[in-house]
Amino acid sequence: MAEITLTHLLFLSTALFFIGAFGFLTRRNMITMLMSVELMLNSVNINFIAFNKYLFADRLDGVFFTLFLIAIAAAEAAVAIAIIINIYRNYQSIDIDDADSMKF
Amino acid sequence: MISGSTIALIPLLPLASFLLLGLFGRKYLSSAAGWIGTLSLLASSLISLATAYNYFFVSGKVNGAYQQITLLKHTWLAFTPGVSIDMGLLLDPVSMMMIVIVTFVSLMVHIYSLGYMKGEERFATYYAFLSLFTFSMLGLVLSINIFQIYIFWELVGVSSFLLIGYYFDRPSAVAASKKAFIVTRFADLGFLIGILILAFGAHTLDFKILIERLTTSSPELRGMIGSSFLGLSALTWGLLLVFAGGAGKSAMFPLHIWLPDAMEGPTPVSALIHAATMVVAGVYLVARLFPIFAISCPGALHVVAYVGVFSSLFAAVIACTQTDIKRVLAYSTMSQIGYMMFALGVSGYGGEHGLGFSASMFHLFTHAMFKALLFLGAGAVIHYTHSNEMQDMGGLRKYMPVTHLTFLVACLAIAGVPPFSGFFSKEEILSAAYQNNFPIYVIALFTAGLTAFYMFRLYFNIFWNKEFHSHHDSSDGHHGEAPWTMKLPLLILGVLAFGAGFVPFGNFVSSDGAALPAEFHLALAIPPVLLGLFGIALAYTMYKTENDLPNKTAALFHRLYQGAYHKFYIDEVYLFITQKIIFNLIGRPSAWVDKNIVDGAVNLSANLTEDTSGLIRGWQSGKMQQYALWFFAGVMGIVAVFICMWH
């Protein structure tokens, strides 16, 4: 069994990122879109940890950034869910295509 | 001693009453408005009488000549150290005389209006406008600065406009007020340019310095005479343009067309503004700048004289044919102002030569009294008969004894019958004309005869001629001659119209301030009196009883009569010039340019913007995921650019 290299981890994070981006652009359900955003954030976390471990093993910067990002992701989820609840109250729907009154 | 703050009260009291009545009159003071206006005017006329007494008999004279006193001078707008617009009070014999006339006639009109305008819906507004007018007119005559006079000049124009259009629900009154405003504004354009020329040449706006610089040999005067435009010197242009402003306000030919139409206003307003005070503002203006006219620019003074005498004759001929009694009086006003103008025009400066100046001011004084009386009398007649037309009147002497008597006094005064006031002032004017310019004297003499004729035509038509037939079912239920508020001013003015001529006027008002004792020339007094009596006799035979002499005479002078009846078609000429020539040749092409080119450019830019936005506004679809896609695409694009740049 071969060793897990940096390339493997970068491949994982890139795949996660584009899965998240694809989900964000194609899903109509706002909760699912929020989950896609979380996927993209976590791919970034993996990037940080991977670079930290393989390139600068004696430093902790990447780990700290990851901790920050987890906190930010939590806050973002709270705000996003609040927005989604408000949209639901106004439109009786959480379909992103129904909330399109902000246009020309 | 004369105190500035007391004199400042004279114009400020009417201003206060205007503000009070204008702001609160209609809601809270509608019943007391008349008395508030009248009492403030009473106070202001008492102060001006006391000031005039003080000036003329106690403190005004130094070394035998009345001095010009400047009070409360306050620099308002300074352009350069020499040229500034100052506000202040100027006291000299002419302005003293004017404030007495203005406050006095205004007071009479205020009292008269208590009866005449009673029950009007906008009673308080009417008094507010009257106060505004009085304030502006007083400010005008007390101005120390040519720009100050211009400011008040326009204020006077505005209040005249407001009062002519007082009955704003009548289309004719609205048209008349617009006409008056536009014609006088047009003339004021000349006035403004004249002010600018004089100020540019003399480097000052102050009357005192202006007159000083332009009457003595100074570099400014030489500069203004030296520079010429179209064959006339800058000084002549300045003075002529200033005179054009005066001619517009004073209804001199050819800018007189607004005055007869201005009779659409309430009759007391006509008495105050369009007979006794505002229309003499032009005369006052020429008198104010008189030393410059007389000493430095006799050419401009000749223009004043000929315009004056022509207007005088022209208006007198028209007055003989009009049937609306107020219009007859309007043309007679124009004719009498023509008298004042040419009296100034034939006058010289200082001493004996200044006879015309004194005579002009004297006539201004007596005219204010008898013309205000005539208008107020006509107002009483209109009040009684509810008509302006002569054919609805006749035989009123039995029904309106007070009006009849006072009207007769005023007619005798304006006809120049001794010893009524008009006789003295006319005699002085005619002797001034006789000494200086014989053709003008002859025309003026003829006009004097015409004046007597048309005034007595008016008189006989109103009070004699036929029996009065009331339009109402029975005259028993009629409201009687007039309330006492209307009779009282008639009686006071009647006494003054009779007695004002006995004032030794030359002692008080003369071109240079020194007393000019009146000389009485018996030989010169006889022709105008005889002509006047002849005119009266002619009017007597034609109009005393109903007969067909007037029609026969009209048929005899058919063309002249038709011409005069239609006011010599001056209105039509103006209409032709404005509607056919100016509208077609200037108005319509400019309208085309405005509509198609100016508006076109604006519309083009608007259309371009709209089309572009129509193309791109689909981008803002409201779909969140579309935005996200664009955002990703953008980021990808930027990343691609960076990668390319690093390789």
XYZ file of C-alpha atoms in Angstrom, chain A residues 18 21 24-25 27-28 33 40 96-97 99-100 102-104, chain B residues 617-629 632 636:
30
model
C -16.001 21.506 -7.369
C -19.540 24.609 -6.498
C -24.294 25.562 -5.271
C -24.989 26.434 -8.862
C -29.514 22.854 -6.588
C -32.650 24.966 -6.080
C -27.039 25.158 -1.336
C -16.371 24.238 -0.384
C -34.128 29.972 -4.564
C -35.945 30.630 -7.866
C -37.115 34.630 -4.307
C -36.320 36.672 -7.401
C -34.903 41.962 -6.568
C -34.578 42.646 -10.269
C -35.029 45.419 -12.831
C -30.927 45.164 -17.804
C -31.650 41.462 -18.322
C -28.405 40.840 -16.431
C -30.107 41.825 -13.243
C -32.488 38.900 -13.206
C -32.962 38.439 -9.482
C -31.824 34.812 -9.826
C -29.170 34.303 -7.195
C -27.507 31.353 -8.868
C -27.055 33.252 -12.111
C -25.131 35.869 -10.189
C -23.041 33.152 -8.553
C -22.263 31.661 -11.949
C -17.335 32.133 -10.611
C -11.912 31.991 -13.248
